[in-house]
Amino acid sequence: MIGKVLVANRGEIAVRVIRACRELGIASVAVFSEADREALHVLMADEAYPIGPPPAAQSYLRIDTLVAAAKAAGADAVHPGYGFLAENAAFAEACAAAGLVFVGPPPAAIRTMGDKTAARRIARELGVPMVPGTVEPLAADDDGRAAARAIGYPLMIKAALGGGGKGMRLVREEGELEAALRMARGEAAGAFGDASVYVERYVPEPRHIEVQVLADAHGHVIHLGERECSIQRRHQKLVEECPSPLVDATMRERMGEAACRLARAAGYVNAGTVEFLVDPDRAFYFLEMNTRLQVEHPVTEMVTGIDLVREQLRIAAGEPLGYAQADVAWRGAAIECRINAEDPLGGWLPSPGTITGLRAAAGPWVRDDSGVYEGCTVPRFYDTLLAKLIVWGADRPTAIARMARALAEYKVVGVRTTIPVLAHVVAHEDFRAARLSTHFLERTLPDLALAKGRRRSVAIIAAVLAEYERLGRRTLPEPPSDAAGAWRSGLRPGWRGGLAK
Ligand code: MV4
């Protein structure tokens, strides 16, 4: 039985976990750095403990401090969220050693899947399709030539302990191999404390499709279908959806079955995600397994009706799933947009600061998973994710129209956000026709620069019309209310936020 959970995270995911706890009658304990004293997750939790200075290395990444806070609070369990220590086997072990339930997989499963070559060896054993390449790290003195000739060019060098695109290098021909290998090893050593790398054939124009799995401690493993995550920029996803418009029931069953077999072979328990690359012929290849709850988990929740955080807590408490694969049904379509405090029209730089005005989207089938409130300050020390806007519709076109509507309602003033780019994506004919690839954004973003120029023109035309109206006012009938349509640009008439700046 779990009666109290310490949430070892911040922002929207800490809020998400606190909400699930409250619905289950579980007490929640927040932790906060000096930059997060008045953060939303602190205001929402039942209790909150300070854990140190703003840099994450001195607060949210301190295993000793977090375990001490959990013990001091009398917590039974620790939920790691995503990022920070969520895929750190030593943290899971430290929790267990302190008598705390880690709401996540066993340390051995984290470690196995954290080594991408170990994961590839499991996939090979099981006959799960994967990108051709090595299943062992290259030896420290290996120049990679033999492996590269066997695989063929172009190829990718990846960090064995990497993932999520960090430490990856594309090699088009043998002449580039030596330098790329040196850089990849250096990056891997710096980022992951281990210079080990492996080699894979490069899949051009891939789509990124991942499968959600749930495994309980009683040997039940099921999948909840896929998410399409192809709209991304530099390995940061912007828009995700469930189901993938590319995947039919047969492909879902094949990918889901492969994901379940991988999870089972790794001794996996709790919620996890198996990533695949899908080529233009719809062949899928195992890429890696993420041993955490993912940012984009809500789209799966909206389409399956299953609360993934609730399931994580139930599984961690030792409860059986209580339903089987045949009980999982997928209904309609869900889309998630990530609202980040970044300035896409200014080089995508982070945009920390105080949120002076905020109006979230609402209405039918709209969900706002946010970590901020009007008046709060967005620190510069962490991930820029402010909120996730999620919508559901009976089908994909309905969900897209709803997302466009919801993005137009969403207003954030005081910090720059990615909302204009998200609106661009969901309005684009290629997105609407499901012509998705990981290159979507770089291919279509010049359109956004045009839109910026167009906005300026609209502002000038509006100013000229207003002046004409002022001059002619005496002879014209009473004008309509200024308030009509004011919501498009702000919370109140005359209050100009976001795009109008
Ligand atoms: C690849 C690939 C092409 N071929 N591997 C990027 C994130 C990491 N999980 C793996 N990634 C890729 N691995 C081979 N053999 C292309 C990518 C890739 C990518 C994958 C998923 C989502 C977005 C991406 C953007 C660029 C490259």
Short mmCIF file of C-alpha atoms and ligand atoms in Angstrom, two decimals:
data_model
loop_
_atom_site.label_atom_id
_atom_site.label_comp_id
_atom_site.label_asym_id
_atom_site.label_seq_id
_atom_site.Cartn_x
_atom_site.Cartn_y
_atom_site.Cartn_z
CA MET A 1 0.00 0.00 0.00
CA ILE A 2 1.25 3.47 -0.89
CA GLY A 3 -0.05 6.29 1.33
CA LYS A 4 2.39 9.09 0.53
CA VAL A 5 4.51 9.79 -2.57
CA LEU A 6 7.48 12.11 -2.93
CA VAL A 7 7.56 13.58 -6.44
CA ALA A 8 11.22 13.96 -7.41
CA ASN A 9 10.56 16.46 -10.18
CA ARG A 10 9.16 19.90 -11.01
CA GLY A 11 6.93 21.65 -13.55
CA GLU A 12 4.02 20.12 -15.40
CA ILE A 13 4.98 16.48 -14.76
CA ALA A 14 5.19 17.03 -10.99
CA VAL A 15 1.71 18.60 -11.17
CA ARG A 16 0.49 15.63 -13.26
CA VAL A 17 1.71 13.13 -10.65
CA ILE A 18 0.28 15.16 -7.74
CA ARG A 19 -3.12 15.16 -9.48
CA ALA A 20 -3.09 11.37 -9.86
CA CYS A 21 -2.10 10.99 -6.20
CA ARG A 22 -4.96 13.21 -5.08
CA GLU A 23 -7.50 11.22 -7.08
CA LEU A 24 -6.20 8.00 -5.46
CA GLY A 25 -6.27 9.46 -1.94
CA ILE A 26 -2.46 9.39 -1.74
CA ALA A 27 -0.66 12.29 -0.01
CA SER A 28 1.92 14.10 -2.17
CA VAL A 29 5.26 15.63 -1.24
CA ALA A 30 6.89 18.18 -3.56
CA VAL A 31 10.57 19.10 -3.61
CA PHE A 32 11.84 22.46 -4.81
CA SER A 33 15.09 24.27 -5.58
CA GLU A 34 15.63 27.89 -4.52
CA ALA A 35 14.36 28.95 -7.97
CA ASP A 36 11.08 27.06 -7.47
CA ARG A 37 9.89 28.27 -4.04
CA GLU A 38 6.57 29.46 -5.50
CA ALA A 39 6.31 27.01 -8.40
CA LEU A 40 2.90 25.47 -9.16
CA HIS A 41 3.93 21.95 -8.09
CA VAL A 42 4.89 23.33 -4.66
CA LEU A 43 1.56 25.15 -4.31
CA MET A 44 -0.38 22.03 -5.28
CA ALA A 45 1.34 19.38 -3.18
CA ASP A 46 0.31 18.53 0.39
CA GLU A 47 3.85 19.22 1.65
CA ALA A 48 7.05 20.57 0.13
CA TYR A 49 10.74 20.28 1.01
CA PRO A 50 13.63 22.51 -0.13
CA ILE A 51 16.44 20.56 -1.81
CA GLY A 52 19.08 23.14 -2.67
CA PRO A 53 20.31 25.83 -5.09
CA PRO A 54 18.77 26.38 -8.55
CA PRO A 55 21.19 24.32 -10.72
CA ALA A 56 19.72 20.83 -11.09
CA ALA A 57 23.06 19.22 -10.22
CA GLN A 58 22.69 20.79 -6.77
CA SER A 59 18.97 20.02 -6.28
CA TYR A 60 16.80 17.82 -8.55
CA LEU A 61 19.73 15.51 -9.35
CA ARG A 62 20.88 14.97 -5.74
CA ILE A 63 20.01 11.36 -4.90
CA ASP A 64 21.05 11.69 -1.23
CA THR A 65 18.99 14.86 -0.64
CA LEU A 66 15.90 13.45 -2.35
CA VAL A 67 16.00 10.17 -0.41
CA ALA A 68 16.51 12.13 2.85
CA ALA A 69 13.51 14.35 2.04
CA ALA A 70 11.36 11.29 1.32
CA LYS A 71 12.36 9.71 4.64
CA ALA A 72 11.83 12.99 6.55
CA ALA A 73 8.35 13.33 5.03
CA GLY A 74 7.42 9.74 5.86
CA ALA A 75 6.80 8.92 2.20
CA ASP A 76 6.36 5.27 1.12
CA ALA A 77 7.26 5.82 -2.51
CA VAL A 78 9.12 8.11 -4.94
CA HIS A 79 7.86 9.06 -8.40
CA PRO A 80 10.71 10.33 -10.61
CA GLY A 81 8.63 11.89 -13.44
CA TYR A 82 10.70 12.14 -16.65
CA GLY A 83 14.16 13.62 -17.14
CA PHE A 84 16.36 14.29 -14.10
CA LEU A 85 16.79 10.91 -12.30
CA ALA A 86 13.95 9.02 -14.00
CA GLU A 87 16.30 6.64 -15.87
CA ASN A 88 19.03 6.50 -13.25
CA ALA A 89 19.41 2.94 -11.91
CA ALA A 90 21.47 4.18 -8.94
CA PHE A 91 18.52 6.36 -7.85
CA ALA A 92 16.11 3.43 -8.08
CA GLU A 93 18.56 1.37 -6.01
CA ALA A 94 19.01 4.15 -3.42
CA CYS A 95 15.23 4.35 -3.00
CA ALA A 96 14.96 0.59 -2.48
CA ALA A 97 17.86 0.62 0.00
CA ALA A 98 16.02 3.29 2.01
CA GLY A 99 12.83 1.23 2.04
CA LEU A 100 11.09 3.44 -0.53
CA VAL A 101 9.10 2.07 -3.47
CA PHE A 102 10.48 3.46 -6.74
CA VAL A 103 7.55 4.19 -9.07
CA GLY A 104 9.30 2.84 -12.14
CA PRO A 105 11.03 -0.26 -13.45
CA PRO A 106 13.52 -2.44 -11.51
CA PRO A 107 17.11 -1.06 -11.53
CA ALA A 108 18.28 -4.02 -13.67
CA ALA A 109 15.77 -3.18 -16.42
CA ILE A 110 16.81 0.49 -16.35
CA ARG A 111 20.46 -0.55 -16.66
CA THR A 112 19.87 -3.08 -19.46
CA MET A 113 17.85 -0.72 -21.61
CA GLY A 114 20.17 2.20 -20.77
CA ASP A 115 22.92 0.33 -22.63
CA LYS A 116 21.60 0.60 -26.19
CA THR A 117 23.83 -2.26 -27.37
CA ALA A 118 22.46 -4.56 -24.63
CA ALA A 119 18.95 -3.63 -25.82
CA ARG A 120 20.01 -4.49 -29.40
CA ARG A 121 21.30 -7.88 -28.23
CA ILE A 122 17.88 -8.61 -26.69
CA ALA A 123 16.13 -7.56 -29.90
CA ARG A 124 18.44 -9.84 -31.91
CA GLU A 125 17.73 -12.81 -29.57
CA LEU A 126 13.99 -12.25 -30.00
CA GLY A 127 14.12 -11.70 -33.74
CA VAL A 128 12.59 -8.22 -33.38
CA PRO A 129 13.49 -6.23 -36.51
CA MET A 130 16.12 -3.56 -35.91
CA VAL A 131 18.36 -1.29 -37.95
CA PRO A 132 21.37 -3.29 -39.24
CA GLY A 133 24.48 -2.59 -37.21
CA THR A 134 26.70 -3.72 -34.36
CA VAL A 135 25.27 -5.30 -31.20
CA GLU A 136 28.43 -4.72 -29.15
CA PRO A 137 30.22 -1.41 -28.54
CA LEU A 138 33.31 -0.93 -30.73
CA ALA A 139 36.55 -1.69 -28.87
CA ALA A 140 38.36 1.45 -27.70
CA ASP A 141 41.08 0.97 -30.37
CA ASP A 142 38.71 -0.08 -33.20
CA ASP A 143 38.80 2.36 -36.15
CA GLY A 144 35.30 1.20 -37.16
CA ARG A 145 36.32 0.46 -40.76
CA ALA A 146 35.43 -3.24 -40.74
CA ALA A 147 32.03 -2.66 -39.07
CA ALA A 148 31.31 0.22 -41.45
CA ARG A 149 32.12 -1.89 -44.54
CA ALA A 150 29.83 -4.67 -43.29
CA ILE A 151 26.96 -2.23 -42.65
CA GLY A 152 27.45 0.12 -45.59
CA TYR A 153 27.21 3.91 -45.89
CA PRO A 154 25.62 6.21 -44.94
CA LEU A 155 25.72 5.12 -41.29
CA MET A 156 25.29 6.53 -37.82
CA ILE A 157 27.62 6.35 -34.85
CA LYS A 158 25.71 6.39 -31.55
CA ALA A 159 26.73 6.47 -27.89
CA ALA A 160 26.10 3.09 -26.19
CA LEU A 161 24.74 4.88 -23.10
CA GLY A 162 23.12 7.63 -25.18
CA GLY A 163 19.59 7.93 -26.46
CA GLY A 164 17.34 10.76 -27.54
CA GLY A 165 19.82 11.84 -30.20
CA LYS A 166 22.68 12.94 -27.94
CA GLY A 167 26.14 11.92 -29.16
CA MET A 168 24.88 10.79 -32.61
CA ARG A 169 27.00 11.31 -35.74
CA LEU A 170 26.02 10.79 -39.39
CA VAL A 171 28.82 9.39 -41.59
CA ARG A 172 28.23 9.56 -45.36
CA GLU A 173 31.47 7.92 -46.56
CA GLU A 174 34.64 6.31 -45.30
CA GLY A 175 36.58 9.60 -45.48
CA GLU A 176 34.39 11.03 -42.70
CA LEU A 177 34.64 7.99 -40.44
CA GLU A 178 37.78 8.72 -38.43
CA ALA A 179 36.84 12.28 -37.41
CA ALA A 180 33.19 11.35 -36.71
CA LEU A 181 34.26 8.44 -34.51
CA ARG A 182 36.64 10.66 -32.54
CA MET A 183 33.92 13.31 -32.02
CA ALA A 184 31.26 10.75 -31.08
CA ARG A 185 33.56 9.09 -28.53
CA GLY A 186 34.49 12.46 -27.01
CA GLU A 187 30.83 13.55 -26.80
CA ALA A 188 29.78 10.22 -25.30
CA ALA A 189 32.54 10.38 -22.66
CA GLY A 190 31.54 13.95 -21.76
CA ALA A 191 27.77 13.43 -21.70
CA PHE A 192 27.47 9.87 -20.34
CA GLY A 193 30.82 9.20 -18.64
CA ASP A 194 31.49 6.36 -21.10
CA ALA A 195 33.10 6.67 -24.54
CA SER A 196 31.53 3.44 -25.89
CA VAL A 197 29.85 3.79 -29.29
CA TYR A 198 28.16 1.46 -31.77
CA VAL A 199 27.32 1.72 -35.45
CA GLU A 200 24.00 1.50 -37.37
CA ARG A 201 22.94 1.86 -40.99
CA TYR A 202 21.33 5.29 -41.54
CA VAL A 203 17.57 5.27 -42.24
CA PRO A 204 16.78 8.36 -44.35
CA GLU A 205 13.50 10.31 -43.91
CA PRO A 206 12.38 8.12 -41.00
CA ARG A 207 9.17 8.45 -39.04
CA HIS A 208 9.40 8.12 -35.30
CA ILE A 209 6.72 5.87 -33.84
CA GLU A 210 6.79 4.58 -30.27
CA VAL A 211 4.73 1.97 -28.45
CA GLN A 212 3.48 2.39 -24.88
CA VAL A 213 3.74 -0.72 -22.71
CA LEU A 214 2.46 -1.54 -19.22
CA ALA A 215 3.85 -4.46 -17.22
CA ASP A 216 2.82 -5.47 -13.72
CA ALA A 217 4.81 -7.43 -11.13
CA HIS A 218 2.77 -10.58 -11.85
CA GLY A 219 4.01 -11.22 -15.38
CA HIS A 220 1.26 -9.41 -17.31
CA VAL A 221 2.61 -7.27 -20.18
CA ILE A 222 0.32 -5.33 -22.50
CA HIS A 223 0.72 -2.50 -25.01
CA LEU A 224 -1.47 0.59 -25.37
CA GLY A 225 -0.71 1.23 -29.02
CA GLU A 226 1.55 3.78 -30.63
CA ARG A 227 2.29 7.48 -30.69
CA GLU A 228 3.53 9.33 -33.74
CA CYS A 229 6.31 11.74 -32.75
CA SER A 230 7.72 12.80 -36.11
CA ILE A 231 7.25 16.56 -35.70
CA GLN A 232 10.43 17.57 -33.89
CA ARG A 233 13.30 20.04 -33.97
CA ARG A 234 16.78 18.95 -32.97
CA HIS A 235 15.36 15.87 -31.18
CA GLN A 236 12.88 18.00 -29.20
CA LYS A 237 9.36 16.87 -30.05
CA LEU A 238 6.79 19.62 -30.68
CA VAL A 239 3.63 17.75 -31.66
CA GLU A 240 2.67 14.14 -30.92
CA GLU A 241 -0.42 12.17 -31.77
CA CYS A 242 -2.22 8.91 -31.09
CA PRO A 243 -2.91 6.88 -33.12
CA SER A 244 -0.27 7.30 -35.83
CA PRO A 245 -2.06 8.03 -39.13
CA LEU A 246 0.42 5.57 -40.72
CA VAL A 247 -0.41 2.58 -38.52
CA ASP A 248 -3.35 0.25 -39.12
CA ALA A 249 -4.66 -2.46 -36.79
CA THR A 250 -2.34 -5.13 -38.24
CA MET A 251 0.79 -2.98 -37.95
CA ARG A 252 -0.27 -1.92 -34.41
CA GLU A 253 -0.56 -5.56 -33.41
CA ARG A 254 2.86 -6.43 -34.88
CA MET A 255 4.64 -3.44 -33.31
CA GLY A 256 2.79 -3.93 -30.02
CA GLU A 257 3.69 -7.61 -29.89
CA ALA A 258 7.38 -6.81 -30.57
CA ALA A 259 7.33 -4.15 -27.82
CA CYS A 260 5.76 -6.54 -25.29
CA ARG A 261 8.29 -9.26 -26.06
CA LEU A 262 11.18 -6.81 -25.55
CA ALA A 263 9.71 -5.59 -22.24
CA ARG A 264 9.18 -9.14 -21.02
CA ALA A 265 12.73 -10.21 -21.98
CA ALA A 266 14.19 -7.22 -20.11
CA GLY A 267 12.29 -8.13 -16.91
CA TYR A 268 10.37 -4.89 -17.30
CA VAL A 269 7.77 -3.75 -14.75
CA ASN A 270 5.78 -0.45 -14.82
CA ALA A 271 5.13 1.93 -17.77
CA GLY A 272 7.69 2.02 -20.57
CA THR A 273 8.06 3.03 -24.21
CA VAL A 274 9.64 1.16 -27.10
CA GLU A 275 10.83 3.45 -29.93
CA PHE A 276 10.84 2.43 -33.58
CA LEU A 277 12.01 4.07 -36.78
CA VAL A 278 9.62 3.48 -39.67
CA ASP A 279 10.86 3.77 -43.26
CA PRO A 280 8.84 4.98 -46.28
CA ASP A 281 7.80 1.34 -47.00
CA ARG A 282 6.31 1.11 -43.48
CA ALA A 283 8.96 -1.37 -42.33
CA PHE A 284 9.67 -0.77 -38.63
CA TYR A 285 12.97 -1.11 -36.80
CA PHE A 286 13.55 -1.23 -33.03
CA LEU A 287 15.58 1.78 -31.91
CA GLU A 288 15.65 1.91 -28.11
CA MET A 289 13.47 1.56 -25.01
CA ASN A 290 12.73 4.45 -22.65
CA THR A 291 12.30 3.22 -19.10
CA ARG A 292 10.14 6.11 -17.88
CA LEU A 293 6.79 7.84 -18.27
CA GLN A 294 7.13 10.03 -21.38
CA VAL A 295 6.20 13.69 -21.86
CA GLU A 296 3.68 12.71 -24.55
CA HIS A 297 1.88 10.03 -22.48
CA PRO A 298 -1.43 12.02 -22.42
CA VAL A 299 -2.33 11.29 -26.06
CA THR A 300 -2.33 7.57 -25.24
CA GLU A 301 -4.47 8.26 -22.15
CA MET A 302 -7.03 10.24 -24.17
CA VAL A 303 -7.47 7.50 -26.79
CA THR A 304 -7.40 4.44 -24.48
CA GLY A 305 -9.09 5.98 -21.41
CA ILE A 306 -6.29 4.57 -19.24
CA ASP A 307 -4.67 6.89 -16.64
CA LEU A 308 -0.99 5.98 -17.00
CA VAL A 309 0.16 7.61 -13.76
CA ARG A 310 -2.58 5.84 -11.81
CA GLU A 311 -1.45 2.56 -13.42
CA GLN A 312 2.18 3.32 -12.49
CA LEU A 313 1.20 3.82 -8.85
CA ARG A 314 -0.99 0.69 -8.78
CA ILE A 315 1.76 -1.42 -10.37
CA ALA A 316 4.36 -0.04 -7.92
CA ALA A 317 2.04 -1.00 -5.05
CA GLY A 318 2.10 -4.58 -6.36
CA GLU A 319 -1.43 -4.65 -7.75
CA PRO A 320 -2.10 -6.72 -10.87
CA LEU A 321 -3.15 -4.86 -14.04
CA GLY A 322 -6.63 -6.35 -13.80
CA TYR A 323 -7.30 -6.23 -17.56
CA ALA A 324 -5.84 -7.92 -20.63
CA GLN A 325 -4.68 -6.89 -24.10
CA ALA A 326 -8.13 -7.68 -25.54
CA ASP A 327 -9.68 -5.16 -23.11
CA VAL A 328 -7.68 -2.26 -24.57
CA ALA A 329 -9.58 -0.27 -27.19
CA TRP A 330 -8.57 2.81 -29.13
CA ARG A 331 -11.19 5.48 -29.71
CA GLY A 332 -10.81 8.61 -31.82
CA ALA A 333 -7.63 10.69 -32.13
CA ALA A 334 -5.59 12.82 -29.74
CA ILE A 335 -2.94 15.46 -30.42
CA GLU A 336 -0.50 17.09 -28.00
CA CYS A 337 1.32 20.37 -28.57
CA ARG A 338 4.25 21.31 -26.34
CA ILE A 339 4.18 24.96 -25.27
CA ASN A 340 7.77 25.93 -24.51
CA ALA A 341 9.16 29.24 -23.25
CA GLU A 342 11.33 29.68 -26.34
CA ASP A 343 11.43 32.37 -29.01
CA PRO A 344 11.08 30.63 -32.38
CA LEU A 345 11.31 33.97 -34.21
CA GLY A 346 14.50 34.79 -32.32
CA GLY A 347 16.71 31.75 -32.85
CA TRP A 348 14.67 29.52 -30.53
CA LEU A 349 16.49 30.94 -27.50
CA PRO A 350 14.98 30.13 -24.08
CA SER A 351 12.66 32.89 -22.88
CA PRO A 352 12.61 32.81 -19.06
CA GLY A 353 10.87 35.53 -17.02
CA THR A 354 7.61 36.38 -15.31
CA ILE A 355 4.33 35.32 -16.89
CA THR A 356 2.35 38.55 -16.61
CA GLY A 357 -0.70 37.30 -18.47
CA LEU A 358 -2.02 33.79 -18.98
CA ARG A 359 -5.18 32.32 -20.39
CA ALA A 360 -5.17 28.60 -21.09
CA ALA A 361 -7.40 27.04 -23.70
CA ALA A 362 -10.46 25.20 -22.43
CA GLY A 363 -13.75 23.83 -23.71
CA PRO A 364 -14.87 20.42 -24.92
CA TRP A 365 -12.16 17.72 -25.15
CA VAL A 366 -9.34 20.14 -24.36
CA ARG A 367 -6.79 19.30 -21.66
CA ASP A 368 -4.15 21.70 -20.33
CA ASP A 369 -1.31 19.93 -18.49
CA SER A 370 0.49 23.02 -17.24
CA GLY A 371 3.18 23.74 -14.68
CA VAL A 372 2.68 27.51 -14.56
CA TYR A 373 0.18 30.19 -13.47
CA GLU A 374 -0.30 33.91 -14.10
CA GLY A 375 2.26 35.82 -12.03
CA CYS A 376 4.75 32.97 -11.68
CA THR A 377 8.35 33.22 -12.82
CA VAL A 378 9.86 30.76 -15.30
CA PRO A 379 13.43 30.07 -14.10
CA ARG A 380 16.28 29.92 -16.61
CA PHE A 381 17.78 26.78 -15.07
CA TYR A 382 15.52 24.06 -16.42
CA ASP A 383 13.74 22.64 -19.43
CA THR A 384 11.62 25.30 -21.16
CA LEU A 385 8.37 23.25 -21.20
CA LEU A 386 5.56 25.40 -19.71
CA ALA A 387 2.51 23.34 -20.57
CA LYS A 388 1.15 20.66 -22.85
CA LEU A 389 -2.06 21.31 -24.71
CA ILE A 390 -3.88 18.07 -25.51
CA VAL A 391 -7.09 17.65 -27.47
CA TRP A 392 -9.24 14.68 -28.39
CA GLY A 393 -11.58 14.30 -31.37
CA ALA A 394 -13.72 11.55 -32.84
CA ASP A 395 -11.30 11.44 -35.78
CA ARG A 396 -8.02 13.10 -36.81
CA PRO A 397 -9.53 16.04 -38.79
CA THR A 398 -11.80 16.87 -35.82
CA ALA A 399 -8.85 16.77 -33.45
CA ILE A 400 -6.79 19.02 -35.76
CA ALA A 401 -9.58 21.62 -36.01
CA ARG A 402 -9.96 21.50 -32.23
CA MET A 403 -6.20 21.98 -31.70
CA ALA A 404 -6.16 24.97 -34.07
CA ARG A 405 -9.07 26.46 -32.11
CA ALA A 406 -7.42 25.77 -28.74
CA LEU A 407 -4.06 27.23 -29.81
CA ALA A 408 -5.84 30.41 -30.89
CA GLU A 409 -7.38 30.68 -27.41
CA TYR A 410 -4.10 30.06 -25.54
CA LYS A 411 -2.39 33.31 -24.50
CA VAL A 412 0.91 33.69 -22.67
CA VAL A 413 2.27 37.17 -21.97
CA GLY A 414 5.66 38.03 -20.49
CA VAL A 415 7.64 35.20 -22.05
CA ARG A 416 7.89 34.16 -25.71
CA THR A 417 6.45 30.76 -26.57
CA THR A 418 6.35 28.16 -29.34
CA ILE A 419 2.58 28.68 -29.84
CA PRO A 420 3.01 30.38 -33.28
CA VAL A 421 5.03 27.41 -34.57
CA LEU A 422 2.46 24.93 -33.22
CA ALA A 423 -0.32 26.88 -34.96
CA HIS A 424 1.76 26.77 -38.16
CA VAL A 425 2.15 22.97 -37.89
CA VAL A 426 -1.52 22.14 -37.34
CA ALA A 427 -2.59 24.54 -40.11
CA HIS A 428 -0.13 23.10 -42.66
CA GLU A 429 -1.56 21.06 -45.53
CA ASP A 430 1.19 18.43 -45.18
CA PHE A 431 0.34 17.90 -41.50
CA ARG A 432 -3.36 17.72 -42.33
CA ALA A 433 -2.62 15.16 -45.07
CA ALA A 434 -0.44 13.21 -42.58
CA ARG A 435 2.65 13.72 -44.74
CA LEU A 436 4.90 13.60 -41.67
CA SER A 437 8.62 13.09 -41.31
CA THR A 438 11.33 14.11 -38.88
CA HIS A 439 12.28 16.81 -41.45
CA PHE A 440 8.79 18.44 -41.46
CA LEU A 441 9.80 21.55 -39.53
CA GLU A 442 13.00 22.42 -41.38
CA ARG A 443 11.10 21.92 -44.67
CA THR A 444 8.13 24.13 -43.77
CA LEU A 445 9.48 26.76 -41.39
CA PRO A 446 10.31 29.40 -44.05
CA ASP A 447 6.49 29.73 -44.28
CA LEU A 448 6.53 30.95 -40.71
CA ALA A 449 8.98 33.76 -41.50
CA LEU A 450 6.56 34.85 -44.26
CA ALA A 451 3.71 34.78 -41.77
CA LYS A 452 5.69 37.11 -39.51
CA GLY A 453 5.97 39.66 -42.35
CA ARG A 454 2.29 39.25 -43.05
CA ARG A 455 1.43 39.98 -39.40
CA ARG A 456 3.36 43.24 -39.63
CA SER A 457 1.39 44.22 -42.75
CA VAL A 458 -1.88 43.42 -41.02
CA ALA A 459 -0.89 45.67 -38.10
CA ILE A 460 -0.13 48.57 -40.47
CA ILE A 461 -3.39 48.14 -42.39
CA ALA A 462 -5.32 47.97 -39.10
CA ALA A 463 -3.69 51.21 -37.89
CA VAL A 464 -4.59 53.02 -41.14
CA LEU A 465 -8.21 51.81 -40.94
CA ALA A 466 -8.44 52.93 -37.31
CA GLU A 467 -7.26 56.41 -38.29
CA TYR A 468 -9.85 56.62 -41.10
CA GLU A 469 -12.50 55.55 -38.62
CA ARG A 470 -11.43 58.22 -36.09
CA LEU A 471 -11.55 60.94 -38.75
CA GLY A 472 -14.96 59.88 -39.98
CA ARG A 473 -16.50 59.10 -36.59
CA ARG A 474 -18.83 62.13 -36.43
CA THR A 475 -20.59 61.14 -39.63
CA LEU A 476 -20.71 57.37 -39.00
CA PRO A 477 -23.28 55.42 -37.00
CA GLU A 478 -22.32 54.19 -33.50
CA PRO A 479 -19.43 51.69 -33.99
CA PRO A 480 -19.78 48.11 -32.72
CA SER A 481 -18.19 47.23 -29.38
CA ASP A 482 -14.38 47.19 -29.28
CA ALA A 483 -14.60 44.10 -27.11
CA ALA A 484 -15.85 41.80 -29.87
CA GLY A 485 -13.04 39.49 -30.91
CA ALA A 486 -10.64 41.01 -28.37
CA TRP A 487 -9.94 37.49 -27.06
CA ARG A 488 -7.93 36.82 -30.20
CA SER A 489 -5.14 39.06 -29.00
CA GLY A 490 -5.57 39.19 -25.23
CA LEU A 491 -7.61 38.65 -22.10
CA ARG A 492 -9.23 42.09 -22.11
CA PRO A 493 -9.93 44.69 -24.79
CA GLY A 494 -6.79 46.73 -25.22
CA TRP A 495 -4.58 44.04 -23.66
CA ARG A 496 -2.20 42.93 -26.36
CA GLY A 497 -0.27 39.74 -25.83
CA GLY A 498 1.70 37.14 -27.70
CA LEU A 499 1.70 37.58 -31.45
CA ALA A 500 0.54 41.18 -31.46
CA LYS A 501 3.84 42.36 -29.95
C1 MV4 B 1 18.53 7.13 -36.44
C2 MV4 B 1 18.12 7.84 -37.57
C3 MV4 B 1 18.39 7.28 -38.79
N1 MV4 B 1 19.04 6.09 -38.86
N2 MV4 B 1 19.15 5.96 -36.55
C4 MV4 B 1 17.35 10.41 -33.19
C5 MV4 B 1 16.91 10.21 -31.76
C6 MV4 B 1 17.41 8.86 -31.39
N3 MV4 B 1 16.47 8.20 -30.51
C7 MV4 B 1 17.60 8.15 -32.67
N4 MV4 B 1 17.52 9.13 -33.73
C8 MV4 B 1 17.69 8.76 -35.02
N5 MV4 B 1 18.30 7.58 -35.20
C9 MV4 B 1 19.41 5.47 -37.75
N6 MV4 B 1 20.05 4.31 -37.86
C10 MV4 B 1 17.47 9.05 -37.41
C11 MV4 B 1 17.25 9.52 -36.14
C12 MV4 B 1 16.61 10.79 -36.08
C13 MV4 B 1 15.38 10.96 -35.44
C14 MV4 B 1 14.71 9.91 -34.83
C15 MV4 B 1 13.51 10.11 -34.20
C16 MV4 B 1 12.94 11.38 -34.19
C17 MV4 B 1 13.58 12.42 -34.78
C18 MV4 B 1 14.80 12.23 -35.43
C19 MV4 B 1 15.42 13.31 -36.03
C20 MV4 B 1 16.63 13.13 -36.63
C21 MV4 B 1 17.23 11.88 -36.65
#
